[in-house]
mmCIF file of C-alpha atoms and ligand atoms in Angstrom:
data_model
loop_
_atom_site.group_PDB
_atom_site.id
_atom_site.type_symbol
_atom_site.label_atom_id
_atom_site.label_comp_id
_atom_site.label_asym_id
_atom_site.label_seq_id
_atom_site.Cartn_x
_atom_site.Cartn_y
_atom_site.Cartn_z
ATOM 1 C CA UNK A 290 -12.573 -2.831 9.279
ATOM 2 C CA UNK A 291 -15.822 -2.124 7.830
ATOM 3 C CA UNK A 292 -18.646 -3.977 6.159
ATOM 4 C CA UNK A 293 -16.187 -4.285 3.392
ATOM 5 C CA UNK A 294 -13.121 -6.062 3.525
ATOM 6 C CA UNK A 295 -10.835 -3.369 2.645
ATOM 7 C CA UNK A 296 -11.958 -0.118 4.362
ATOM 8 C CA UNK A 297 -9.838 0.935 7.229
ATOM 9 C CA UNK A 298 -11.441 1.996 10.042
ATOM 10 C CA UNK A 299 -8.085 1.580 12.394
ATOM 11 C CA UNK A 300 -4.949 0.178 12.022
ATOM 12 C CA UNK A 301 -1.495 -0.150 14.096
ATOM 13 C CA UNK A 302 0.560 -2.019 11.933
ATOM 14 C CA UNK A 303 2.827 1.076 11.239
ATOM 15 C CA UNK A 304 4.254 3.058 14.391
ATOM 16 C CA UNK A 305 5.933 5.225 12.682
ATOM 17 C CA UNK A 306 2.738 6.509 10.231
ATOM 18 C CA UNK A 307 0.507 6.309 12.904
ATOM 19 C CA UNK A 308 2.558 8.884 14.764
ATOM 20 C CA UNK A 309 2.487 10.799 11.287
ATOM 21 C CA UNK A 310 -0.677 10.857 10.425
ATOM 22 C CA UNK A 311 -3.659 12.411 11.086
ATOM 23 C CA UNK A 312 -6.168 9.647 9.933
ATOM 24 C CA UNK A 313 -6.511 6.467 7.687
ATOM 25 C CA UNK A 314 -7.070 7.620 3.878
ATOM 26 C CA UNK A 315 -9.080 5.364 2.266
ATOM 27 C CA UNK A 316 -9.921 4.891 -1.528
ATOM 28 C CA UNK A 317 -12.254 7.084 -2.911
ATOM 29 C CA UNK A 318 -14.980 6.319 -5.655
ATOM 30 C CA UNK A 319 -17.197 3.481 -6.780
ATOM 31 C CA UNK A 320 -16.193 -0.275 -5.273
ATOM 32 C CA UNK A 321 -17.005 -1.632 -8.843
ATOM 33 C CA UNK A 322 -15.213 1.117 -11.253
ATOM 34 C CA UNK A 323 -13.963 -0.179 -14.135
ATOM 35 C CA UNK A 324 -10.423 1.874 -14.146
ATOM 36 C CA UNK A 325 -8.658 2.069 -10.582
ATOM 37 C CA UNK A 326 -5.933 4.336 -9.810
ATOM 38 C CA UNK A 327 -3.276 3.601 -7.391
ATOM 39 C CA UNK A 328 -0.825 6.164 -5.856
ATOM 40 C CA UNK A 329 1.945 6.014 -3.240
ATOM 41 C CA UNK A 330 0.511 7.802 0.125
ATOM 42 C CA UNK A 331 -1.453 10.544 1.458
ATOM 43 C CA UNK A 332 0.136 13.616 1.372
ATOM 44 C CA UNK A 333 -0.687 16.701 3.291
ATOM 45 C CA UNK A 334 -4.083 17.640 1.811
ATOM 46 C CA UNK A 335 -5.029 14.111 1.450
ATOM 47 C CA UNK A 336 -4.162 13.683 5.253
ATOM 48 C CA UNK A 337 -6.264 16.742 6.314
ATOM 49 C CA UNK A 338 -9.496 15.768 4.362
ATOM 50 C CA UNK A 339 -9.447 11.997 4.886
ATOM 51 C CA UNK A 340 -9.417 11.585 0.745
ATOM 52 C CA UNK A 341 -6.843 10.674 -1.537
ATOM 53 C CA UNK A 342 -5.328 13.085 -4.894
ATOM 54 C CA UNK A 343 -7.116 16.070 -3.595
ATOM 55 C CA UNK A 344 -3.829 18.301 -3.582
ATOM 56 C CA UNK A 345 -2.725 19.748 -6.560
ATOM 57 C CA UNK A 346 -1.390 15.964 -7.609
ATOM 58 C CA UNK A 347 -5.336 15.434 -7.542
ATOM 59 C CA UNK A 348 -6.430 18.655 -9.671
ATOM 60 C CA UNK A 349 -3.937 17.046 -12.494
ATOM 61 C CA UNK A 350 -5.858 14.118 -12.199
ATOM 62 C CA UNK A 351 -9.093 15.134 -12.436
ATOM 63 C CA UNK A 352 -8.270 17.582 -15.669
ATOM 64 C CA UNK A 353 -6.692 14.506 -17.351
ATOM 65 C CA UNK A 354 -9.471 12.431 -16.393
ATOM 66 C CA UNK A 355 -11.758 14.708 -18.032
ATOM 67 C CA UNK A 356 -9.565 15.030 -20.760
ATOM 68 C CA UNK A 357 -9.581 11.059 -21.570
ATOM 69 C CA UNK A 358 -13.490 10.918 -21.569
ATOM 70 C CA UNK A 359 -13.705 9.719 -17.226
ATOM 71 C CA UNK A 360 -14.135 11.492 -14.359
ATOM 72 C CA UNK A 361 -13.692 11.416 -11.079
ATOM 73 C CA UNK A 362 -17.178 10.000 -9.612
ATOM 74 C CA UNK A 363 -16.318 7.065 -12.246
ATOM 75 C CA UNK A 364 -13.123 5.718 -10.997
ATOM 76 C CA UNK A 365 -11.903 3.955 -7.916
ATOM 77 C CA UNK A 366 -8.556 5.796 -6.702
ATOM 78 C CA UNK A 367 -6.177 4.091 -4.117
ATOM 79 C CA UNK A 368 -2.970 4.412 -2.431
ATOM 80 C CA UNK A 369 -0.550 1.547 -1.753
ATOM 81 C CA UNK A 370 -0.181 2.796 2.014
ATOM 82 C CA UNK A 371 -3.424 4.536 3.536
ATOM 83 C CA UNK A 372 -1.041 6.853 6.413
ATOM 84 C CA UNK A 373 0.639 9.942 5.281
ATOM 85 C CA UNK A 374 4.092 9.401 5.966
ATOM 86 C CA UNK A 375 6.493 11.690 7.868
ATOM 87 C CA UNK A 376 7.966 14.866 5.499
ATOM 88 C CA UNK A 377 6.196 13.202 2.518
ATOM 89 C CA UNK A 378 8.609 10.715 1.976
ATOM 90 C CA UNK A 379 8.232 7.250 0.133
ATOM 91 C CA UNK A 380 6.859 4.448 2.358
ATOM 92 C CA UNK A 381 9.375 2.325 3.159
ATOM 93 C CA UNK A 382 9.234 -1.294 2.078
ATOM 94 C CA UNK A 383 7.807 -2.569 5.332
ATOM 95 C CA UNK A 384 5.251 0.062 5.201
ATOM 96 C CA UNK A 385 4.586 -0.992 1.596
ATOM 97 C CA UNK A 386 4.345 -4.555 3.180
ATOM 98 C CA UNK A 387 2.034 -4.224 6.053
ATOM 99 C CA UNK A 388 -0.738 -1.950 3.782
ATOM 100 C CA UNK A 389 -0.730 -4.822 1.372
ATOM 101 C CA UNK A 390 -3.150 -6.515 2.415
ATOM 102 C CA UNK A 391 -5.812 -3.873 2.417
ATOM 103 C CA UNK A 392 -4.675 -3.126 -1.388
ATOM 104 C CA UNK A 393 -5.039 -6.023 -2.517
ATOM 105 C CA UNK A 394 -8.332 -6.889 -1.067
ATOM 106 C CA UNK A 395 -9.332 -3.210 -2.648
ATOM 107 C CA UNK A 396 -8.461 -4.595 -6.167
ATOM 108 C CA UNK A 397 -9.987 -7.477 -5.868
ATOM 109 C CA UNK A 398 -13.388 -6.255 -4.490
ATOM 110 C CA UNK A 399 -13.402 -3.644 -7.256
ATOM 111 C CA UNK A 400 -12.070 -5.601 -10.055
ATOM 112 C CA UNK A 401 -11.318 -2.929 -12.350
ATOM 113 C CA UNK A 402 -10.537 -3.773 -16.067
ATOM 114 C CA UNK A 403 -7.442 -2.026 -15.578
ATOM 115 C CA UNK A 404 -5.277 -0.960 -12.465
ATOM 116 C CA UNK A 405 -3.274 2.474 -13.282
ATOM 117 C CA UNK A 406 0.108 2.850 -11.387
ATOM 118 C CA UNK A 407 0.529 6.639 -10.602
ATOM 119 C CA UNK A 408 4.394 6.840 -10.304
ATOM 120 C CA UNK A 409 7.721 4.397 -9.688
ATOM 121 C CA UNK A 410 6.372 3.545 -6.022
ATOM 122 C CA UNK A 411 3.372 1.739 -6.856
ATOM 123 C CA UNK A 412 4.315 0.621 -10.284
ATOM 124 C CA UNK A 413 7.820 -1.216 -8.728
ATOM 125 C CA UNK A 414 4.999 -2.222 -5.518
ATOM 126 C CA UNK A 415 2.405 -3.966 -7.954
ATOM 127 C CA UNK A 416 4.725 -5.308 -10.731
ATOM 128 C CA UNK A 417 6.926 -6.633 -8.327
ATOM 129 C CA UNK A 418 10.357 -5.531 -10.215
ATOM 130 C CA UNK A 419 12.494 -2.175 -10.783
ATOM 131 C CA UNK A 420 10.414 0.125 -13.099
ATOM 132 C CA UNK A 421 11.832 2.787 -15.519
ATOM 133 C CA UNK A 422 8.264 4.978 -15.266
ATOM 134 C CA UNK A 423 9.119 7.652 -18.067
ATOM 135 C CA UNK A 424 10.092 4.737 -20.086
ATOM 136 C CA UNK A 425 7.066 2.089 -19.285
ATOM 137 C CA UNK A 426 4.376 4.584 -19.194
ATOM 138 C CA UNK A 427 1.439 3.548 -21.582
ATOM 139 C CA UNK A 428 2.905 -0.106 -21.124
ATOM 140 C CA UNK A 429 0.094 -2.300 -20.226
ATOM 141 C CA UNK A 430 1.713 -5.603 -18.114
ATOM 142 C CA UNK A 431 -0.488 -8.522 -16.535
ATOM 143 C CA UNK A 432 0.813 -9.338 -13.299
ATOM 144 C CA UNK A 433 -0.809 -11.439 -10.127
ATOM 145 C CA UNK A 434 -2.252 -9.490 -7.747
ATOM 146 C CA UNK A 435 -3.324 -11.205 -4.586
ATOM 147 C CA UNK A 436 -3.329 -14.328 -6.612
ATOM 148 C CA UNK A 437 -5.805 -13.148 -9.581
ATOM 149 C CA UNK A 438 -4.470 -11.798 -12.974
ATOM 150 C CA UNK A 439 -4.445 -8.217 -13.309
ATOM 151 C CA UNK A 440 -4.180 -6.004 -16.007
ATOM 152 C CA UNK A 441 -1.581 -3.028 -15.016
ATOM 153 C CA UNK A 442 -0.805 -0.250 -16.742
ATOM 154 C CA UNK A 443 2.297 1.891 -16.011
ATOM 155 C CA UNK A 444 1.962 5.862 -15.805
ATOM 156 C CA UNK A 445 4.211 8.450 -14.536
ATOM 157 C CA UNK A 446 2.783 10.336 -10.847
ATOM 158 C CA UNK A 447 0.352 13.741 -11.620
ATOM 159 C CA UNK A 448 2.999 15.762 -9.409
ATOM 160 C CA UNK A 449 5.678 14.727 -12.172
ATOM 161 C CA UNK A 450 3.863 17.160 -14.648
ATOM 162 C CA UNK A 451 4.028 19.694 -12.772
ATOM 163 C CA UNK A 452 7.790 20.002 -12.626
ATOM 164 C CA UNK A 453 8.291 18.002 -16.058
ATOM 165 C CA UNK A 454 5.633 19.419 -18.909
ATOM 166 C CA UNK A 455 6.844 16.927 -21.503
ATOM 167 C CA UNK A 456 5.657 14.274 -18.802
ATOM 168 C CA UNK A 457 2.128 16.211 -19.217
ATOM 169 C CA UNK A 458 1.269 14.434 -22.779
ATOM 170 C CA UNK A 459 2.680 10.945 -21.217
ATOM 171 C CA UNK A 460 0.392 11.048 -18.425
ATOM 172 C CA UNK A 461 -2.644 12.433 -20.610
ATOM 173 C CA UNK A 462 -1.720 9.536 -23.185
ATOM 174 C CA UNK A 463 -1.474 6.858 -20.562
ATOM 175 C CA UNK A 464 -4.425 7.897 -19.343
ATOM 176 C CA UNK A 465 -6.189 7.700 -22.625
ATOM 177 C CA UNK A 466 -4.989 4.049 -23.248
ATOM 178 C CA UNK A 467 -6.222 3.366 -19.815
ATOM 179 C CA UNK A 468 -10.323 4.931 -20.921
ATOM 180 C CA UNK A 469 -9.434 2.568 -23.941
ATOM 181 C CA UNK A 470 -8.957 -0.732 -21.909
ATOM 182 C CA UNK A 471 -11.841 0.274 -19.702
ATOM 183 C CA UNK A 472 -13.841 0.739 -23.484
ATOM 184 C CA UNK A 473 -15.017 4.204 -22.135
ATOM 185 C CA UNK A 474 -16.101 6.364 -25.109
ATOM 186 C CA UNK A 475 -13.489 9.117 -25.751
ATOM 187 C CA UNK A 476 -14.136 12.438 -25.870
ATOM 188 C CA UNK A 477 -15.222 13.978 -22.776
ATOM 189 C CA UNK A 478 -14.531 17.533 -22.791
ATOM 190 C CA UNK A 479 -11.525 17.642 -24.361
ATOM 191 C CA UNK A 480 -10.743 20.317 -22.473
ATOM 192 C CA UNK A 481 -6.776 19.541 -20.775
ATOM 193 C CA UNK A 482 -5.774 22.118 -18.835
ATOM 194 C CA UNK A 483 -2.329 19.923 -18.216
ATOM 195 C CA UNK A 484 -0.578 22.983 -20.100
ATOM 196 C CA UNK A 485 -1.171 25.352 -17.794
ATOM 197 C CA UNK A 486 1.709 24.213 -15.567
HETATM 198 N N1 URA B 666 -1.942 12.171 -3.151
HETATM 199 C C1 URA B 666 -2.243 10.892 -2.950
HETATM 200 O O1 URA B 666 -3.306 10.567 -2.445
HETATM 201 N N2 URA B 666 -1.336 9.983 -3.322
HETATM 202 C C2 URA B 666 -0.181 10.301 -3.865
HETATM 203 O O2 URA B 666 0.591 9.424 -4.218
HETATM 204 C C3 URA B 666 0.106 11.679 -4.032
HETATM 205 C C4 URA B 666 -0.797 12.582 -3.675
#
């Protein structure tokens, strides 16, 4: 651990991801953003370059971002577990357990004004229930985190627009409501580049 409490400097909790991976991916951006973004795992790119959404998952996010009036150097952006895990595929719940901890002490060090769920895995991990993403995106819920109230909102994963381009306008609106909550100006560039998919 570092000289904050939620940077991961080594962990063991997870034999199976620490066999996977190549190192500990820790959140990227300001410790005191006002919008953080939380995703399911590192995946190969993320793994390699020891930063999380900088695949092609992360190029969605960033054009969206822009798109909503934020960008990137603004916003905290998290994963529920820190270890790539084997094949890319979803942690498993115990995973999801033992890299709680660290998440939690992330969201309430940065203490965003609203916590976006990128995808079913961290939106079921946070709100604690079964989530219907395409259905609940743009839903804003309050939830406990780690004990303090939280204000969550629901939005499909970047990597779901690129197979699904109606899910391109939920994710861009989702991440509109989200610059909304945070009270960041709109506008930005304007520019989306989502279509291009
Ligand atoms: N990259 C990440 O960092 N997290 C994801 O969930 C997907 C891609």
């Amino acid at each position: 651990m570092s000289s904050d409490n939620f940077t991961v400097s080594d962990c063991e909790r997870c034999p199976v991801l620490c066999e996977s991976r190549s190192r500990i991916v820790n959140g990227s951006g300001p410790a005191d953003a006002d919008v953080q973004f939380v995703g399911e795992a590192p995946g190969a790119t993320e793994d390699e370059r020891g930063e999380p959404f900088v695949g092609r998952s992360g190029d969605v996010l960033d054009d969206a971002l822009l798109a909503a009036g934020m960008d990137r150097e603004t916003v905290r952006v998290s994963n529920c577990v820190r270890c790539r895990p084997p094949d890319n595929r979803d942690p498993t719940r115990e995973e999801l357990a033992n890299c709680r901890e660290y998440l939690e002490r992330e969201i309430a060090a940065v203490d965003a004004e609203v916590v976006v769920t990128l995808g079913k895995v961290p939106s079921e991990h946070l709100l604690g229930r079964d989530v219907a993403v395409t259905k609940e995106a743009g839903d804003v819920v309050d939830v406990r985190i780690g004990g303090e109230p939280r204000r969550v909102l629901v939005c499909v994963h970047p990597a779901a627009t690129l197979y699904d381009r109606s899910q391109a306008d939920t994710f861009e609106e989702a991440l509109e409501r989200a610059a909304d909550l945070a009270g960041v100006e709109s506008g930005g560039s304007g520019q989306s580049r989502l279509g291009e998919f």
